[in-house]
Coordinates of C-alpha atoms in Angstrom, one line a residue:
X1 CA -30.0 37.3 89.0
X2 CA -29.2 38.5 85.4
X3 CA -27.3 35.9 83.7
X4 CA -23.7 37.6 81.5
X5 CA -23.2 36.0 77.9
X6 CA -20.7 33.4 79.2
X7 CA -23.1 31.9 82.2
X8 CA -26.4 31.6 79.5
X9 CA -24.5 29.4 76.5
X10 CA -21.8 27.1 77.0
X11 CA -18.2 28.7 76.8
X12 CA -17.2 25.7 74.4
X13 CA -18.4 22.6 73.0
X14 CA -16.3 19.3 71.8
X15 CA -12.7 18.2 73.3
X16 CA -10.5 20.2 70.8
X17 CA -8.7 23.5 72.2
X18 CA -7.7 26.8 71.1
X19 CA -6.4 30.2 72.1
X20 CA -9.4 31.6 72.1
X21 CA -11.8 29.2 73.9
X22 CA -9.2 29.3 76.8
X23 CA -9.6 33.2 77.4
X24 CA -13.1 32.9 77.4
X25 CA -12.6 30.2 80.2
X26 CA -9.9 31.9 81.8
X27 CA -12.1 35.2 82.1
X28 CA -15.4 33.2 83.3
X29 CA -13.0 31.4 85.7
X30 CA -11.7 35.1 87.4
X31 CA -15.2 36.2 87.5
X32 CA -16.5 33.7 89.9
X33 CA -12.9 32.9 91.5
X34 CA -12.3 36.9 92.4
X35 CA -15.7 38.3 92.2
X36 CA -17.7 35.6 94.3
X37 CA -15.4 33.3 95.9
X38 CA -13.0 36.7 96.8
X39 CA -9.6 34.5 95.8
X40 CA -6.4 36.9 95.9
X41 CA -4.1 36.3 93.3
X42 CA -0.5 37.0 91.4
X43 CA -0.7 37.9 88.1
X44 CA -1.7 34.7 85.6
X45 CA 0.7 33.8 83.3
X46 CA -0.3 30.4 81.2
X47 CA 1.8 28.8 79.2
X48 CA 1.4 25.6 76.4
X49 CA 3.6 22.9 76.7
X50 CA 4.2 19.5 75.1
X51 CA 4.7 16.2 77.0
X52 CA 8.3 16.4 76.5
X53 CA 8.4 19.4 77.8
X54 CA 6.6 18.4 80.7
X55 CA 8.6 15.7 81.7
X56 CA 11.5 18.1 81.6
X57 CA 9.9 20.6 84.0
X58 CA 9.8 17.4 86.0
X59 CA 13.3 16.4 86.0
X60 CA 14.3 19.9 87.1
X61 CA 12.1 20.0 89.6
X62 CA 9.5 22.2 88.0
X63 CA 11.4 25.6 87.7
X64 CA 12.4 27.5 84.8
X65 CA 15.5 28.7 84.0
X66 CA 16.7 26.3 86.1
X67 CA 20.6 25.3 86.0
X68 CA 22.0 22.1 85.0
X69 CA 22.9 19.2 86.1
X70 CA 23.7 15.5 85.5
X71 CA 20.5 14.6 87.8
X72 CA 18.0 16.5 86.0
X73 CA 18.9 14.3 83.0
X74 CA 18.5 10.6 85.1
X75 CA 15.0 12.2 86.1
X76 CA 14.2 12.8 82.5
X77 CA 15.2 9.8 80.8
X78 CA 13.8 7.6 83.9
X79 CA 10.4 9.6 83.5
X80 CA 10.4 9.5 79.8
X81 CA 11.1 5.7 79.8
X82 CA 8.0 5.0 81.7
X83 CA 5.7 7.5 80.5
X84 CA 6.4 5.8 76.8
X85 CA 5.5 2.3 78.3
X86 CA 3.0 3.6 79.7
X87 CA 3.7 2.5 83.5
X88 CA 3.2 5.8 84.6
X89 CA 0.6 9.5 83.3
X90 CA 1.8 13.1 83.4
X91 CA 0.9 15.7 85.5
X92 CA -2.1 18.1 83.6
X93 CA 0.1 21.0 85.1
X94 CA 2.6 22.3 87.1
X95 CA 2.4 25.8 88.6
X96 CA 5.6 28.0 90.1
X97 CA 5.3 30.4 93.3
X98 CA 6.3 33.5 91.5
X99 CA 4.6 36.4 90.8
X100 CA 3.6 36.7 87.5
X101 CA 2.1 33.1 88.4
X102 CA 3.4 31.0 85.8
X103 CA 0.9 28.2 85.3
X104 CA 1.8 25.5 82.7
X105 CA -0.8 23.4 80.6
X106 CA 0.2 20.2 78.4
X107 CA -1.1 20.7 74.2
X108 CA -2.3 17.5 74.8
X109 CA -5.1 18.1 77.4
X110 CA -9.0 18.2 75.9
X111 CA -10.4 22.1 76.7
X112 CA -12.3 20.4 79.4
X113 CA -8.9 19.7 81.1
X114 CA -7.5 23.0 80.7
X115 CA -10.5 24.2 82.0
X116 CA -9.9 22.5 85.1
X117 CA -6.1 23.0 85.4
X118 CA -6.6 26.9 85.1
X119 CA -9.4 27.0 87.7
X120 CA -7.1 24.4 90.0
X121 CA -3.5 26.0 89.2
X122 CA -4.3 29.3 87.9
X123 CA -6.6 30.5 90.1
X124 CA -6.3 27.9 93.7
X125 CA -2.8 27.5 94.2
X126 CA -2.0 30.9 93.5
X127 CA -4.4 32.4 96.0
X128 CA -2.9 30.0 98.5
X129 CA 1.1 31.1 97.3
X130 CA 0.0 34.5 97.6
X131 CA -2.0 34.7 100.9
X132 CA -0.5 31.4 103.1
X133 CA 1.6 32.7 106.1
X134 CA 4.7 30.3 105.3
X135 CA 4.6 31.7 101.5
X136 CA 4.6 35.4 102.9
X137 CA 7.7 35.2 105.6
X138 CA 9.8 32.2 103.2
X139 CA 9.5 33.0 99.8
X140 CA 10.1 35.8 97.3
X141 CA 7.7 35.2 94.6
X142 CA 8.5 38.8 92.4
X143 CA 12.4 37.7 93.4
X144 CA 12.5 34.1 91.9
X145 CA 12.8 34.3 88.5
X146 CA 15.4 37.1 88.6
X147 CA 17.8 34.9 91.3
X148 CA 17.3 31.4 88.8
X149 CA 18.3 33.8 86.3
X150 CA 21.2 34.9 87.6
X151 CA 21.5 31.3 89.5
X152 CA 21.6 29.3 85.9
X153 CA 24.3 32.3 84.4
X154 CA 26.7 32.1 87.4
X155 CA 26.8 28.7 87.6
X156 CA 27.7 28.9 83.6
X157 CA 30.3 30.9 84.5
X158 CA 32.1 28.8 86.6
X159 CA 31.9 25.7 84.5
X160 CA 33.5 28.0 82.0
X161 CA 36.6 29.2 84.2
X162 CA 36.4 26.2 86.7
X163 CA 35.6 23.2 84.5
X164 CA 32.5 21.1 84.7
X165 CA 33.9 18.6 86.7
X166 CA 34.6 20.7 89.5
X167 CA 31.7 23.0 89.5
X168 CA 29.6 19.3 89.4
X169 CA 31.1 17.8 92.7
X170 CA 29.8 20.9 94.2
X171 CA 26.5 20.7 92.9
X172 CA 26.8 17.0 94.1
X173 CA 27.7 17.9 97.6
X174 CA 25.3 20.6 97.5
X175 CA 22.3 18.7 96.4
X176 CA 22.9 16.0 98.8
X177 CA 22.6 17.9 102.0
X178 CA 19.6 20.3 100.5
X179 CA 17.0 18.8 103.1
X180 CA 19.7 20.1 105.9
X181 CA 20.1 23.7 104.2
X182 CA 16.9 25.9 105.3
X183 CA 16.3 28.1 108.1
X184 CA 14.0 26.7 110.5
X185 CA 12.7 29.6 112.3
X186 CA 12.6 33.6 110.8
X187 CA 15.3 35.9 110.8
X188 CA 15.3 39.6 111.0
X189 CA 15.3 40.6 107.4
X190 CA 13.1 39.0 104.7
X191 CA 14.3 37.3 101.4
X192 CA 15.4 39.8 98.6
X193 CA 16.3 37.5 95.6
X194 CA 16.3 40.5 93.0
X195 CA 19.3 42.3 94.7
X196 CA 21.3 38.4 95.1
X197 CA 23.3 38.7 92.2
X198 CA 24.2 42.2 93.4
X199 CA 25.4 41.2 96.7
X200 CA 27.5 38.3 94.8
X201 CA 29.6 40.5 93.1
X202 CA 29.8 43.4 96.2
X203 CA 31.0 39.9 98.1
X204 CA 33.5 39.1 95.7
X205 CA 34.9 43.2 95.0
X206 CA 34.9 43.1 98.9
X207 CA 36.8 40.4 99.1
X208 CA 39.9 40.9 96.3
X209 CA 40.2 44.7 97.5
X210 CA 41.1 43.8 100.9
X211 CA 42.7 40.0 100.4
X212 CA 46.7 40.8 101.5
X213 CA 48.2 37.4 101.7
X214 CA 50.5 38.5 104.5
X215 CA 47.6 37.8 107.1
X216 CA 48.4 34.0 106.8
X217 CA 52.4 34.5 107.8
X218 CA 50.7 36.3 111.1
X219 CA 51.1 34.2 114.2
X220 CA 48.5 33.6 117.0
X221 CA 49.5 34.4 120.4
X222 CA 48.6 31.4 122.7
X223 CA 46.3 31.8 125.5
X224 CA 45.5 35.6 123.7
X225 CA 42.4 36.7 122.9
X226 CA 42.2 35.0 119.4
X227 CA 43.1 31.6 121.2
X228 CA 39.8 29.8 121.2
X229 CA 40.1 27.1 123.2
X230 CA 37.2 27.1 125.7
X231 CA 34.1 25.0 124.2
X232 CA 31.4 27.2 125.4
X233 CA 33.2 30.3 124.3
X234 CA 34.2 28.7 120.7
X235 CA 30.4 27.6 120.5
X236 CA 29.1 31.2 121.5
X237 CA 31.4 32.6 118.5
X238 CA 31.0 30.1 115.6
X239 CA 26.9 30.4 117.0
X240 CA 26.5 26.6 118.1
X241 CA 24.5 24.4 117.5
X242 CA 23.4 25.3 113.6
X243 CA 21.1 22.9 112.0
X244 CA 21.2 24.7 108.3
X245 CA 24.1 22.6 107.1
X246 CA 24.6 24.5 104.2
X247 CA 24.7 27.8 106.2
X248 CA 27.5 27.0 108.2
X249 CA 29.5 26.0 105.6
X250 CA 28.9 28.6 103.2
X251 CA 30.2 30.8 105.8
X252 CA 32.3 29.0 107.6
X253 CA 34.4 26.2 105.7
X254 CA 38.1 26.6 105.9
X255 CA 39.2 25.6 102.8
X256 CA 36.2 27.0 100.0
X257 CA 36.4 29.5 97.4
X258 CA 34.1 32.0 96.7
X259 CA 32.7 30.7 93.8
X260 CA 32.1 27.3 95.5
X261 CA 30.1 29.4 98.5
X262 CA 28.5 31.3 96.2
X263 CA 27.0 27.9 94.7
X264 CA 26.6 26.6 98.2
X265 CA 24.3 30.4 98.8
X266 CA 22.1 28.9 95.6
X267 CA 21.4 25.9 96.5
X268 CA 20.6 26.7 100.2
X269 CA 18.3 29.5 98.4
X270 CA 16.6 26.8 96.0
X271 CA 15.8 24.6 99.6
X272 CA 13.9 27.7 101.1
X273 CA 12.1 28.2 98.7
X274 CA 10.8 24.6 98.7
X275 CA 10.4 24.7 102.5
X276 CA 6.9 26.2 102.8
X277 CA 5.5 23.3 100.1
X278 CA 6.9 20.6 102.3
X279 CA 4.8 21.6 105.4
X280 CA 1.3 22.6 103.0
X281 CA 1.1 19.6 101.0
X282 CA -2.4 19.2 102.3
X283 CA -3.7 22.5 102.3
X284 CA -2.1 23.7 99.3
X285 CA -3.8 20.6 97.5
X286 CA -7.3 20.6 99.1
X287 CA -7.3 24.0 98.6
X288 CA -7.1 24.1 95.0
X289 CA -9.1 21.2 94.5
X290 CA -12.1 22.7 96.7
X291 CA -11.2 25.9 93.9
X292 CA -11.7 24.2 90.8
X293 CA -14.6 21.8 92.1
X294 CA -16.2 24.8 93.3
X295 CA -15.7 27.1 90.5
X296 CA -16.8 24.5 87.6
X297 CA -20.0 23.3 89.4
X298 CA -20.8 27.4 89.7
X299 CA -19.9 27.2 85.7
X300 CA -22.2 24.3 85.3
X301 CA -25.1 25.3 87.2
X302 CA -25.0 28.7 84.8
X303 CA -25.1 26.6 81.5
X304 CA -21.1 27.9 80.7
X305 CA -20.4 24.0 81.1
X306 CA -22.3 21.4 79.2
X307 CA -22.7 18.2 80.9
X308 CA -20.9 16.4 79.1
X309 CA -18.1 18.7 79.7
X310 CA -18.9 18.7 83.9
X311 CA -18.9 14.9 83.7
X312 CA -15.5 14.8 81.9
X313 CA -14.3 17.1 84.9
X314 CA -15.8 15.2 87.2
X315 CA -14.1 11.7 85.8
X316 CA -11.2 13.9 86.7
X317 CA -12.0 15.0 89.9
X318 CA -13.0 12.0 91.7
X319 CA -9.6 10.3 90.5
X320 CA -7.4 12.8 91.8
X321 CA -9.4 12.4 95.5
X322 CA -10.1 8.9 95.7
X323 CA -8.8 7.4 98.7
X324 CA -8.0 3.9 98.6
X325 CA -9.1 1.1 101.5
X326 CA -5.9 0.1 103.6
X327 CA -5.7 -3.3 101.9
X328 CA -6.3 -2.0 98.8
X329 CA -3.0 -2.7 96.6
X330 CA -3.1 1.1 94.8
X331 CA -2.5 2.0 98.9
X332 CA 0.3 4.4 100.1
X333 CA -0.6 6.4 103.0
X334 CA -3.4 8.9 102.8
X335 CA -4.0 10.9 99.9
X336 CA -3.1 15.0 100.5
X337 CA -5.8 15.6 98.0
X338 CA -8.3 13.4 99.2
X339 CA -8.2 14.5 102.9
X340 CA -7.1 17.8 101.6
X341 CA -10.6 18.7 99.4
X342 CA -12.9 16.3 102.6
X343 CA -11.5 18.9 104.9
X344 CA -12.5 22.0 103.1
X345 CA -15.9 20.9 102.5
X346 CA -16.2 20.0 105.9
X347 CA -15.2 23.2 106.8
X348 CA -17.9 24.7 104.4
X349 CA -20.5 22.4 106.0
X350 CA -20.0 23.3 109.6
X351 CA -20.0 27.1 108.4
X352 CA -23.4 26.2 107.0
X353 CA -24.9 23.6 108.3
X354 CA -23.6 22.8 111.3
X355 CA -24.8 19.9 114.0
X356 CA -24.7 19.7 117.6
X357 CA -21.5 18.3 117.6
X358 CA -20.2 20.6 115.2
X359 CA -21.1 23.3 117.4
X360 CA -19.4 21.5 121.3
X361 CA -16.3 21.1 119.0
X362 CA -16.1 24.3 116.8
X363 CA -18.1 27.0 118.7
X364 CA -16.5 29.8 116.6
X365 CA -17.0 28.3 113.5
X366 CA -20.3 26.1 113.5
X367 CA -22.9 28.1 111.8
X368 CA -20.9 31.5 110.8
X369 CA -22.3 31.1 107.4
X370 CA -19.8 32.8 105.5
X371 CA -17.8 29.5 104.3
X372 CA -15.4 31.1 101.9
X373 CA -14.5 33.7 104.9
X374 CA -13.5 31.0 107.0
X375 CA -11.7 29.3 104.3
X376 CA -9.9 32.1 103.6
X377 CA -8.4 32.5 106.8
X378 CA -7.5 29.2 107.4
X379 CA -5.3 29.1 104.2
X380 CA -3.6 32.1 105.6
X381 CA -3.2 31.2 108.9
X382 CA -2.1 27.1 109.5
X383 CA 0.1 24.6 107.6
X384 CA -0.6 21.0 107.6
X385 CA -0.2 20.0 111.0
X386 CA -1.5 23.4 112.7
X387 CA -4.6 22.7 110.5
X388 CA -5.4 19.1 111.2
X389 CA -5.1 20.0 114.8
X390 CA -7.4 22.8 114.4
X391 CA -10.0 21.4 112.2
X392 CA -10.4 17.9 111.4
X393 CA -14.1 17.0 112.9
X394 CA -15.0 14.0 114.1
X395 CA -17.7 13.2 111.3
X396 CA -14.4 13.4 108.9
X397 CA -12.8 11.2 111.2
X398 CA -15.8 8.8 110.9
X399 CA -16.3 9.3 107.4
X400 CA -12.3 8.6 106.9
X401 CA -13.0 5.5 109.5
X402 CA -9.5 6.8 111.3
X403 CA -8.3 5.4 114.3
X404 CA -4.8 5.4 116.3
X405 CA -2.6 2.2 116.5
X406 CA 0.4 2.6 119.1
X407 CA 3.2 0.9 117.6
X408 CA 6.0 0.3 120.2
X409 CA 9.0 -1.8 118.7
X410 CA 9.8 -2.9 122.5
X411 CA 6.2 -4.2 122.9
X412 CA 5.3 -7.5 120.8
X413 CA 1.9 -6.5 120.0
X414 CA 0.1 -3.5 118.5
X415 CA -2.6 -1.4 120.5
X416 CA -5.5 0.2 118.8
X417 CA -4.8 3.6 121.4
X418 CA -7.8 5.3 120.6
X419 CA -11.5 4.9 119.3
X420 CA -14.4 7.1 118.3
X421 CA -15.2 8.4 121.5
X422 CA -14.2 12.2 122.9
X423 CA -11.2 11.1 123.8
X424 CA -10.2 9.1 121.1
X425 CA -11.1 11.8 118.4
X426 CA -8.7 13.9 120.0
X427 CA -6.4 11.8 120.3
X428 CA -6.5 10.6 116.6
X429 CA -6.5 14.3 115.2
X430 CA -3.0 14.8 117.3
X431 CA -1.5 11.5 116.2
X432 CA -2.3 12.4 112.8
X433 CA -1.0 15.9 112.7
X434 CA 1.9 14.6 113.8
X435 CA 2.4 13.1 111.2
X436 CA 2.9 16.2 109.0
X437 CA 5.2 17.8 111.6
X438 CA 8.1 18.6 109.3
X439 CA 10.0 18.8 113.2
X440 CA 8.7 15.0 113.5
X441 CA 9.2 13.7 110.0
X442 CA 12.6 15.1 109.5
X443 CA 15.6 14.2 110.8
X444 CA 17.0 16.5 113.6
X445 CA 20.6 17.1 112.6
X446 CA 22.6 20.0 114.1
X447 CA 26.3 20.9 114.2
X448 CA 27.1 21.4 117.8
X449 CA 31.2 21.6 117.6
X450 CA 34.1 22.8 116.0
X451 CA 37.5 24.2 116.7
X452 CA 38.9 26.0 113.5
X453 CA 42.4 26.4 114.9
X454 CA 43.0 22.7 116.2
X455 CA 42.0 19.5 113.8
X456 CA 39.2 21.1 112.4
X457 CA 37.0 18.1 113.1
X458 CA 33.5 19.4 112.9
X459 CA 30.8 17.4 115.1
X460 CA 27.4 16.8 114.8
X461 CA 24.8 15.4 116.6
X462 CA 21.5 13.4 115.6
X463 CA 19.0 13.5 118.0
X464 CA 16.8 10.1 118.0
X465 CA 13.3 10.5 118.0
X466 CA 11.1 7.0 118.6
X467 CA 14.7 4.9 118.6
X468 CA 14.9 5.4 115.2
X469 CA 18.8 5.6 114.2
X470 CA 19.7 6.9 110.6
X471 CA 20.4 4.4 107.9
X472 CA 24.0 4.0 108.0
X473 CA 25.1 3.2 104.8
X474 CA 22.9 6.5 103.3
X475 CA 24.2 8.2 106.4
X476 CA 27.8 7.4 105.5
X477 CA 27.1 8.7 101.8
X478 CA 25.8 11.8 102.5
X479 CA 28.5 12.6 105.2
X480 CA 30.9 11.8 102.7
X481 CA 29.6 15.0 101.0
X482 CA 29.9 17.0 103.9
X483 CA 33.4 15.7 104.5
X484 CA 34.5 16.8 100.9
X485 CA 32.7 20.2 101.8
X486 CA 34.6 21.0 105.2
X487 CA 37.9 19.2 104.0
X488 CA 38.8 17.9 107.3
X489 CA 37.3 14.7 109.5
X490 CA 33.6 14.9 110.2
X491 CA 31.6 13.2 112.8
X492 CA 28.1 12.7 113.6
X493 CA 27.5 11.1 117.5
X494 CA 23.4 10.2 117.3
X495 CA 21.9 11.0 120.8
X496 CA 19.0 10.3 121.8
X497 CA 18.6 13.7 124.2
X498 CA 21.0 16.7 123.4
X499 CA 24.0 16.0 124.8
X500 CA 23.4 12.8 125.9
X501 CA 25.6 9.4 125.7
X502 CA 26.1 8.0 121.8
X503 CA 24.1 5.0 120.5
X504 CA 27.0 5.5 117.7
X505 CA 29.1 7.2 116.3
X506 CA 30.3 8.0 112.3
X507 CA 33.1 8.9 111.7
X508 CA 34.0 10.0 107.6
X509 CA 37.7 11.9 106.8
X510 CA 37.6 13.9 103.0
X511 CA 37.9 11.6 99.8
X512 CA 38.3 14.5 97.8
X513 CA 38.8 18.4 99.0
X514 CA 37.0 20.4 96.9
X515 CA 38.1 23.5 98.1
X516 CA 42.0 24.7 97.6
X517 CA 44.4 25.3 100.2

């Protein structure tokens, strides 16, 4: 093999950056990561930033040209306060789903870091935006920018003509029931964020050209057609139950102004964006770690990394995928990037190297050989759970010394449900892919009733998974938001089968309407 100018001397030497150095490590990095590795990607865009800077991006959640609001400033000033104690260290980057791929790197990093965060961020997250399933049918990477463009200057706008105040309630409201604004399952048509500020303003012409205030002096006919007072009927019509909160009352809200569903439309926009990175925490993660380990080590072998360079990388590296012992105080749950990167490598070694076990449990993957094939399509293909179902081996599960504990709160004493035995591997890989079931881990909440021309109560239902009831006083809050949203009395009966009898009830009438009328 004829070794190119970057793989026979290092690409750098010493801890201090410049502009320079990182194009010549950005370009060594695209050679192996799209010529040998055959990583799809957006276009790069890398941008310097300070620490300040950084812990802005926090505070609003990572996204440029992002809009304000009083939050984003309690993040900032809570993150700021402990990052100048020192309680607390800074991300080396953040990277944002859009295509160009913005990737952002602090000043402060040594080039060895920004080596590492290009390969990681650059170069493995973006392949997995741009290829994963979720990403693809949720998300409108060359759309973003544009809509949080026009997202920040509308929401300008109505501070302007509407006064902060009101336009933050809102945003309040808004922000509080994000989690229960997305759209579970697909829909027809596919997100369009360039042409959103288009349809805003065709909504709004639409809407003054044909508003005749005579319509509201118009009486209904009782027992007519308009007269909705048979449940299933009503339900059929409104398109009952709805679980994307937001949705319904963007749409469907007696007593909301345009402008206030138009801000509803954002923020329900801003959740499904978000959606696919709650259910790929894990992949997304391992998968760029398994990038950048993989890329630099190819680096180092070459002679483009000195050693002293690869061990700084490495320091790195084995701190963002250490996994602490269960009774270790640093413990809190199982680190994303820990079983994340094992899992990839695993999957790497069964390609390769595969045993006889390897082979009874994986038959279509033990010995393939072509790893990075194999990787390929399962970051394309699963999300957490679906993932951990399909491939976590029992060496990892070994190796990870996993085991299931059935934890009934009607039974005084835990059981250990399942061992390392056939049936206990199996089991253990469901119980924990489970655990990143969004369906599981989330709670079920679905409007299931309304009838917009009696009281207007609207009705909910929670349905109880495991006996677990919501927590009431964060239940109350929230539906306090939701109340001010609707503008009438809301309810939310928690059930433990659809339908079924109440284990209670909560029951919140409007503190403040925020729409008019």
């Amino acid at each position: 093999m004829t070794l190119t100018a970057f793989e026979s001397a290092p690409l750098y030497t010493g801890a201090d950056w410049d502009y320079d150095k990182v194009r010549r490590v950005y370009d060594a990095i695209e050679k192996v990561a799209l010529g040998e590795m055959g990583l799809d990607c957006y276009t790069n865009q890398i941008e310097v930033i300070t620490s300040e800077q950084m812990l802005d991006a926090y505070s609003s959640i990572g996204m440029p040209l992002f809009y304000k609001h009083w939050s984003f400033g309690k993040h900032f000033a809570r993150d700021e306060a402990l990052y100048r104690k020192g309680q607390r260290g800074l991300a080396y980057e953040i990277v944002i789903n859009s295509n160009p791929c913005i990737s952002y790197i602090m000043e402060e990093n040594t080039m060895t870091m920004q080596t590492l965060v290009i390969a990681h961020a650059a170069f493995g997250h973006n392949h997995f935006f741009k290829n994963n399933y979720l990403f693809q049918q949720w998300t409108d990477a060359d759309g973003i920018l544009d809509y949080l463009s026009f997202a920040k200057a509308y929401i300008n706008h109505c501070e302007e003509r509407y006064g902060h105040a009101m336009v933050e309630r809102v945003l309040d409201a808004a922000h509080a029931l994000m989690n229960h604004g997305v759209h579970r399952y697909p829909r027809r048509r596919g997100p369009d964020l360039r042409n959103e500020e288009k349809r805003a303003r065709e909504r709004l012409e639409h809407a003054e050209a044909t508003f005749n205030d005579l319509w509201r002096t118009v009486p209904t006919k009782a027992g007519g057609p308009s007269a909705l007072s048979d449940r299933d009927r009503r339900r059929s019509l409104l398109e009952l139950p709805e679980e994307n909160i937001l949705y319904f009352l963007e749409k469907k809200a007696p007593r909301l102004q345009g402008w206030q569903r138009e801000i509803l439309r954002i923020v329900r926009h801003v959740a499904q964006y978000f959606y696919p990175q709650r259910q790929t925490k894990v992949m997304n993660e391992g998968c760029a770690t398994y990038c950048h380990y993989r890329i630099l080590s190819t680096l180092h072998e070459r002679g483009a990394l000195t050693d002293g360079a690869w061990m700084e990388a490495m320091h790195s590296h084995t701190n963002v995928v250490f996994q602490p012992e269960f009774d270790d105080r640093r413990y809190g749950g199982i680190n994303p990037y820990a079983l994340g990167f094992a899992m990839m490598q695993d999957i790497e070694r069964i390609a390769t190297q595969p045993t006889q076990e390897d082979r009874y449990w994986f038959p279509d993957l033990a010995g393939r050989g072509d790893a990075m094939g194999a990787l390929r399509n399962a970051w394309a293909n699963f999300r957490d759970e679906s993932f951990i179902l399909q491939y976590l081996s029992p060496a990892l599960i070994r190796k990870f010394r996993l085991f299931h504990v059935a934890d009934d709160a009607r039974d005084p004493e835990m059981k250990v449900a399942a061992i390392h035995d056939e049936r206990g591997y199996r089991a253990v890989r469901q119980a924990l892919a489970r655990q990143y079931d969004i369906a599981w881990a989330e709670a079920d909440i679905q409007i299931v009733d309304v009838d917009l021309v009696g009281d207007r109560k609207l009705i909910l239902e929670h349905h109880v998974m495991n006996q677990i009831l919501l927590e009431e006083d964060e239940a109350r809050s929230v539906m306090q938001h939701l109340a001010d949203l609707w503008g009438y009395e809301v309810v939310l009966a928690e059930v433990e089968t659809p339908g079924g009898t109440p284990l209670r009830r909560i029951n919140v009438s409007p503190r403040v309407v925020l729409g008019g009328g």
